[in-house]
Structure formats: C-alpha cells, structure tokens
Short mmCIF file of C-alpha atoms in Angstrom, two decimals:
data_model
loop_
_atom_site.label_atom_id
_atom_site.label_comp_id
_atom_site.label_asym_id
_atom_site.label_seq_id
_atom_site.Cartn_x
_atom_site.Cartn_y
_atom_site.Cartn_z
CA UNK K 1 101.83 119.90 96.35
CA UNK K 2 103.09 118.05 93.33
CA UNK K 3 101.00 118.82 90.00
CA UNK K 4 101.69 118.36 86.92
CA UNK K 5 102.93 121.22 84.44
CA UNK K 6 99.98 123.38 83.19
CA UNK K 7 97.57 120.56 83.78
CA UNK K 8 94.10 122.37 85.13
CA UNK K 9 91.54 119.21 85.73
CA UNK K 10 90.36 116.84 83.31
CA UNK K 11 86.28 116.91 82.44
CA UNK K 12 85.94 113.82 84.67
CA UNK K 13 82.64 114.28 86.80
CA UNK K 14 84.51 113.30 89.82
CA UNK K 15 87.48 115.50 89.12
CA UNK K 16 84.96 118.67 88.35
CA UNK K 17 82.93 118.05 92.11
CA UNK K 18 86.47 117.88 93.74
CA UNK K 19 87.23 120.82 92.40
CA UNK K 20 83.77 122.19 93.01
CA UNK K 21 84.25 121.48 97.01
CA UNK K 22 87.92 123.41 97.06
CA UNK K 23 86.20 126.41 95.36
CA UNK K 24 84.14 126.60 97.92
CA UNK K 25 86.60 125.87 100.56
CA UNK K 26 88.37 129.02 99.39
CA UNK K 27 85.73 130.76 99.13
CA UNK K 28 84.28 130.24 102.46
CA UNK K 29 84.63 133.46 104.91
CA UNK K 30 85.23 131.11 107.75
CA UNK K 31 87.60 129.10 106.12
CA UNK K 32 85.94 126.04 107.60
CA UNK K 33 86.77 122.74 106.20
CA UNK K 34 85.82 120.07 108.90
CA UNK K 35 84.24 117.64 107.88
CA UNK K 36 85.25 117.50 104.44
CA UNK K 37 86.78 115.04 103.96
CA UNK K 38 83.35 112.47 104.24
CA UNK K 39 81.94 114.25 101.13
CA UNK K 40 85.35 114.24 99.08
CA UNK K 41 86.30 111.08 99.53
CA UNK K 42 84.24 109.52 97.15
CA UNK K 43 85.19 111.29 94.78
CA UNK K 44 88.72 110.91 94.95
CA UNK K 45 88.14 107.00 94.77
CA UNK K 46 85.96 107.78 91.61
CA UNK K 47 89.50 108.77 89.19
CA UNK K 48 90.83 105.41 89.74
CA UNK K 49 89.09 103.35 87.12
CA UNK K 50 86.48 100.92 86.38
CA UNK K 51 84.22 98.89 88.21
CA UNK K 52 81.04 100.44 89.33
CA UNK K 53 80.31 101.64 92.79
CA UNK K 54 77.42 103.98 93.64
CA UNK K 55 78.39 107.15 95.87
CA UNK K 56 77.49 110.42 96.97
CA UNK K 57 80.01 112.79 95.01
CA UNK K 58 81.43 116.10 96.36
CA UNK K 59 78.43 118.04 96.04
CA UNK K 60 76.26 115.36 97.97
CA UNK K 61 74.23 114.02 95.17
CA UNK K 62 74.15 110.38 94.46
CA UNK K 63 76.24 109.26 91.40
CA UNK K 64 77.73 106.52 89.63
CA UNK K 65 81.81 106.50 90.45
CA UNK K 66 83.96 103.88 88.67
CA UNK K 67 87.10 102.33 90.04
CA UNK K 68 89.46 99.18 90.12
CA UNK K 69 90.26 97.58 86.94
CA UNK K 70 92.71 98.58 83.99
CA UNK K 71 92.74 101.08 81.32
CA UNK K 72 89.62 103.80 82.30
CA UNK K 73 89.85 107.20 81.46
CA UNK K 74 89.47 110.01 83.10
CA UNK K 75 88.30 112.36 80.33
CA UNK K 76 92.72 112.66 79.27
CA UNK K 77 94.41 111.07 82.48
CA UNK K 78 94.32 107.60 81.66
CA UNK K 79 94.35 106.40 85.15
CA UNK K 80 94.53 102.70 85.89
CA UNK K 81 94.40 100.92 89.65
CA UNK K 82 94.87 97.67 88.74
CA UNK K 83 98.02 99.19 86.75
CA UNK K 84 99.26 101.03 89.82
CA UNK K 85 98.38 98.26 92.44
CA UNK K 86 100.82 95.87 90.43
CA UNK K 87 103.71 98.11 90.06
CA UNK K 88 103.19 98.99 93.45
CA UNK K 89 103.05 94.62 94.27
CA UNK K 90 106.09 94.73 92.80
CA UNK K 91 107.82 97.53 94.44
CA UNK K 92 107.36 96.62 97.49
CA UNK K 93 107.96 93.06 97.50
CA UNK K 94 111.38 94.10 96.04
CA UNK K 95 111.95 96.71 98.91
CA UNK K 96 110.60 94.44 101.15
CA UNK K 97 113.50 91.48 99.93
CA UNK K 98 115.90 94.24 100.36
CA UNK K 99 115.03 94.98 103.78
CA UNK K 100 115.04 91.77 104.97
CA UNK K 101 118.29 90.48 102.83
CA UNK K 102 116.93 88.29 100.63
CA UNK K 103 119.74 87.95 97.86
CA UNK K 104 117.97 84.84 95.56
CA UNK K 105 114.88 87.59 95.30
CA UNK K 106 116.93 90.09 94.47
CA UNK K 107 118.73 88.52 92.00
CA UNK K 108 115.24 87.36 90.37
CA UNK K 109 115.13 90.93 89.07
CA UNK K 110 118.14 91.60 88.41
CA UNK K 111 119.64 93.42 91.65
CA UNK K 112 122.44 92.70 93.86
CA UNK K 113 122.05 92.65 98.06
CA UNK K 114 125.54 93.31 98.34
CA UNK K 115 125.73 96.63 95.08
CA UNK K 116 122.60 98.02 97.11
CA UNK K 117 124.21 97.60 100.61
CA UNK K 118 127.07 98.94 99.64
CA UNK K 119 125.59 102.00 98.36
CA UNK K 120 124.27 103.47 102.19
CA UNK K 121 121.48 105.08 100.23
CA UNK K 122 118.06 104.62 100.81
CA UNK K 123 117.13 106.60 98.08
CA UNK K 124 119.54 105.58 95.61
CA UNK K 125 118.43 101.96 96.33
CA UNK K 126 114.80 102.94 96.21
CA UNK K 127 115.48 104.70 92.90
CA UNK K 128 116.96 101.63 91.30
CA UNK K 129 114.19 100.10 92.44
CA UNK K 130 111.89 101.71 90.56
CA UNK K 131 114.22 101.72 87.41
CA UNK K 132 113.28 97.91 87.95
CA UNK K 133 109.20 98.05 88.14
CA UNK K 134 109.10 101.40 85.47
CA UNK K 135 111.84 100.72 83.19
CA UNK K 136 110.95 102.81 80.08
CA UNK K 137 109.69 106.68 80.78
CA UNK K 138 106.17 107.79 80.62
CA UNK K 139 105.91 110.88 80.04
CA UNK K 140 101.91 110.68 81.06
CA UNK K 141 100.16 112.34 83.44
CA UNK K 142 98.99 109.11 84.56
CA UNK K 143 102.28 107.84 84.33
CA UNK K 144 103.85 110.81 86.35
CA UNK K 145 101.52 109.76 88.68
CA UNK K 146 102.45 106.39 89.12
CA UNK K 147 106.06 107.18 88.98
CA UNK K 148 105.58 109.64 92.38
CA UNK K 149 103.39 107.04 93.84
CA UNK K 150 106.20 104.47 93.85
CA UNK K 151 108.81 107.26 94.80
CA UNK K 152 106.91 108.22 97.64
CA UNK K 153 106.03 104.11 98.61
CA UNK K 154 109.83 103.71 98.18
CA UNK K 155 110.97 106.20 100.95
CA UNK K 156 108.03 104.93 103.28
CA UNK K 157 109.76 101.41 102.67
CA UNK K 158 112.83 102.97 103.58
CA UNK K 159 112.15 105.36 106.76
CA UNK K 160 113.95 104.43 109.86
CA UNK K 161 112.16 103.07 112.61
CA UNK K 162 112.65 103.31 116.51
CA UNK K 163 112.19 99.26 116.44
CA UNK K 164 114.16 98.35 113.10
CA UNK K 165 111.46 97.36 111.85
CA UNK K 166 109.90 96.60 107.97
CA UNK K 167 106.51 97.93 107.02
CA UNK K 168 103.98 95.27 107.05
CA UNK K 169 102.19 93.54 103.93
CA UNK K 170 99.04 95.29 105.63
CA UNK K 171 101.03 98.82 105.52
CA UNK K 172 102.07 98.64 102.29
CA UNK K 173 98.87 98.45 101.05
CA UNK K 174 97.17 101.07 102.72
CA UNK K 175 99.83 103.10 102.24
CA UNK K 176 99.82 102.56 98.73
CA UNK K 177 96.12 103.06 98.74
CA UNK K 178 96.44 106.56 100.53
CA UNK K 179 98.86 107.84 98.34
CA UNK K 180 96.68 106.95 94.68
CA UNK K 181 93.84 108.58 96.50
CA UNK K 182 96.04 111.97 97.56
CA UNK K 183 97.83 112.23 93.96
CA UNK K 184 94.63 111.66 91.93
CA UNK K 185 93.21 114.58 93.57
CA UNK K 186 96.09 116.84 93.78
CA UNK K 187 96.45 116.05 90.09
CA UNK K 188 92.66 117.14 89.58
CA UNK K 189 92.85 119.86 91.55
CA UNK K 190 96.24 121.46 91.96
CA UNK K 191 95.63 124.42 89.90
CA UNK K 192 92.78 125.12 92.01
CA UNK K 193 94.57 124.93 95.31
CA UNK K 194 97.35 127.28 93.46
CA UNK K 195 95.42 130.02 92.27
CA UNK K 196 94.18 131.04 96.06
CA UNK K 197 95.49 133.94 97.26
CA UNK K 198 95.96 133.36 100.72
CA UNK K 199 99.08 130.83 101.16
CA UNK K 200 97.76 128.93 104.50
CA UNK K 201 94.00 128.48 102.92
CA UNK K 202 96.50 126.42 100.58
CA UNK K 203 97.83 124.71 102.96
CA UNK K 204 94.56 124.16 104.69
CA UNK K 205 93.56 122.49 101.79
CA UNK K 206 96.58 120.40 100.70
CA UNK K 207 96.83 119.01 104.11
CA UNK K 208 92.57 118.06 104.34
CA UNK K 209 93.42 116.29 101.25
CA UNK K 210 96.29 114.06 102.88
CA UNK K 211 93.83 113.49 105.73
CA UNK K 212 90.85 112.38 103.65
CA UNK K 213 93.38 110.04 101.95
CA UNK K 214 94.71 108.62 105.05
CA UNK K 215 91.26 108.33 106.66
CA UNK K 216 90.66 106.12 103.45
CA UNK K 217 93.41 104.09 103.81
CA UNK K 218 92.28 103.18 107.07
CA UNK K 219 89.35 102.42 106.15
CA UNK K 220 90.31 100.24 103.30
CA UNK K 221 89.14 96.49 103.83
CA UNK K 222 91.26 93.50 102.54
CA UNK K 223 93.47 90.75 102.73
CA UNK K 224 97.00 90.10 102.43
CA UNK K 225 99.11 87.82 103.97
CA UNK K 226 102.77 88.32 102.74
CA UNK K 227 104.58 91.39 101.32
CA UNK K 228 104.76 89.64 97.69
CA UNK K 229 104.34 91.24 94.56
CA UNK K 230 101.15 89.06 94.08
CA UNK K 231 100.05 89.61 97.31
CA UNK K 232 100.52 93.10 97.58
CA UNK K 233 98.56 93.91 94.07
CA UNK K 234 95.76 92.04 94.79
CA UNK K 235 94.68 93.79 98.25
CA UNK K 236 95.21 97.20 97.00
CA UNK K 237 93.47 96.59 93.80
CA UNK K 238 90.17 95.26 96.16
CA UNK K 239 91.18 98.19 98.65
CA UNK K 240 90.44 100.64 96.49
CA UNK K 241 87.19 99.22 95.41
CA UNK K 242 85.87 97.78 98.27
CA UNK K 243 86.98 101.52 100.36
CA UNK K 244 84.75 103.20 97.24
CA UNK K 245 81.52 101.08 98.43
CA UNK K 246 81.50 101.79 101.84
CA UNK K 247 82.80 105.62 101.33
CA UNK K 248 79.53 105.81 98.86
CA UNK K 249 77.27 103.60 101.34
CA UNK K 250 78.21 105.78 104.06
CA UNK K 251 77.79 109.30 102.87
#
C-alpha cells in the first residue's frame, strides 16, 4: 500500500473523516463499501493545499476543504499541489522528449538521448529522470510523497503500448492527478487499513481507494495542449481544484 514508516494520520480534519469512513468500512458486518468513493473523495482532494472549496467531507457534513496552491499544511505533512503539479510538469515533459527523441530537450537538462537509449531500461531512465526534477533528498513525508508520485508517473510514461504509443498531455495530467489523490490518502490512512485483521477487507479498501482516485481523475476538468513542463503544471494544478468544486458541489 505504500505508507510511510510509523506515520498514523496527521490531525488534518480531512485526514481524521478519511480515516473515520475506513473505520467504519472495517467495521461493517457486510463489508459493504459501494458507493464510497462519492463521500471520500472530497476529502482526499482536501490534503492537497490551499485555495478554498466548500464540500461535503467523509462523514457527509458540509465543510470547508482547502486545495491548490503552495506551502499548506496538513497539521505535519506539509503537502503542496502546486509543488507536486510542477515537478510532475517537469517530469513528464522530460519523459515525454525522451519518448519521442528529442535530443536539444534533453540536453536542456542535462541528459543524453543516446546514454538513455543505450541503457534499455525504462526504469533506469525514469530514475535518472527524477534525479533531474528532485535532485537533493527529502526526507519528508510530503516529500516521500512526491518522490513515489513521480516514480509511479515515470513507469506510466514508460509502459508499453499495443500501438507504440506516448501518453497524452491530457493523460499525464489526470494521471498525475489520480495518483496525489491515492497517496495523500494512503498516507493518511495506511495505518488504519493495516491494523484490520482480515487481509482482503484490506484489500477491499486499498483498491476503493485507487478507484475513488481514478474516478477523480476522470472527472478532473482542464486544459492542456502540449506535454510541456509549463503545460503540464498548470492543468493539474487547476485539476485538482477545479475536481474539489464539483466533488463538493456534487455530494
């Protein structure tokens, strides 16, 4: 699931009604969690900054969530989208000039088409990638969390398609956005999930979580019209906050 150390939830309203919902999840006799993820969601959106967007939190009650621009805190994760949307810009623009051999933008950063190529591995190239975008450790939760958001964008980047083909500008983004929205919460809530007894109620759970973050991403409304690193932070930046108003208007 991918937490972090002994970390057990920070005092973040948000974070405390997510992990409200999963107790009851596992403590549900009919281990029913349909529909879940149209109350969570809001939540979820609500660890990711500033900005103000009104929504109904976990436990259906209407509340003030905040998300989108740099440096909020989430009572001890310091969790920033604007931060993560342009690392993530420049991630995958620089995957993206990989993919479709673009030397003169590689070499803007300091890479080399025909070092990478020669490598024949994705993840090696991905991981020099991010030794690009996150050069000095951060040791953070928040950074941790950034750090396996870019991992994980970096092997989506890199996945082999039937067609040959390059994620989008468009999938970037939402995938981006889907992934802040699944490790915020399994930050928040990991030690939750980990302390139920019954392994596939775990599972259960993990996986509604990945769901409710997809179904976000989908829902996500923005622009973007070329996989650059300016681009690309700018639409999931208004993602995220734009997907936090309609998730709270439509709850």
């Amino acid at each position: 699931m991918g937490t972090s150390g002994a970390f057990t939830g920070s005092n973040d309203p948000n974070a405390k009604d997510l992990r409200h919902q999963i107790t009851d999840w596992l403590d549900s006799p009919e281990q029913d969690i349909s529909g879940a993820s149209a109350v969570s969601a809001a939540a979820a959106l609500g660890l990711w900054g500033d900005g103000a967007a009104t929504a109904f939190t976990a436990r259906g009650s209407a509340a003030a969530i905040r998300v989108g621009a740099a440096g909020a805190t989430s009572s001890g994760v310091r969790r920033s989208a604007q931060r993560v949307a342009s690392s993530a810009g420049r991630a995958g623009a620089i995957a993206s000039a990989y993919r479709r051999g673009d030397r003169a933008a590689l070499e803007d950063v300091g890479l080399d088409l025909d070092e990478l190529r020669a490598l024949d591995d994705p993840r090696e190239v991905g991981r020099r990638i991010l030794d690009v975008v996150l050069p000095e450790r951060d040791d953070s939760l928040a950074g941790n969390e950034e750090r396996w958001i870019l991992a994980k964008l970096m092997s989506f980047m890199f996945e082999q398609r039937p067609d040959g083909s390059t994620p989008s500008a468009e999938e970037i983004v939402r995938k981006t956005i889907e992934l802040m929205v699944y490790k915020g919460a399994i930050t928040e809530c990991g030690d939750t999930i980990r302390k139920a007894p019954d392994g596939q109620r775990r599972a259960n759970i993990d996986n509604e979580l990945k769901r409710m973050a997809a179904a976000v991403a989908r829902r996500a409304e923005f622009s973007v019209a070329a996989p650059t690193r300016s681009e690309i932070s700018a639409a999931v930046a208004a993602g995220i906050r734009r997907a936090a108003f309609i998730v709270g208007a439509s709850s």
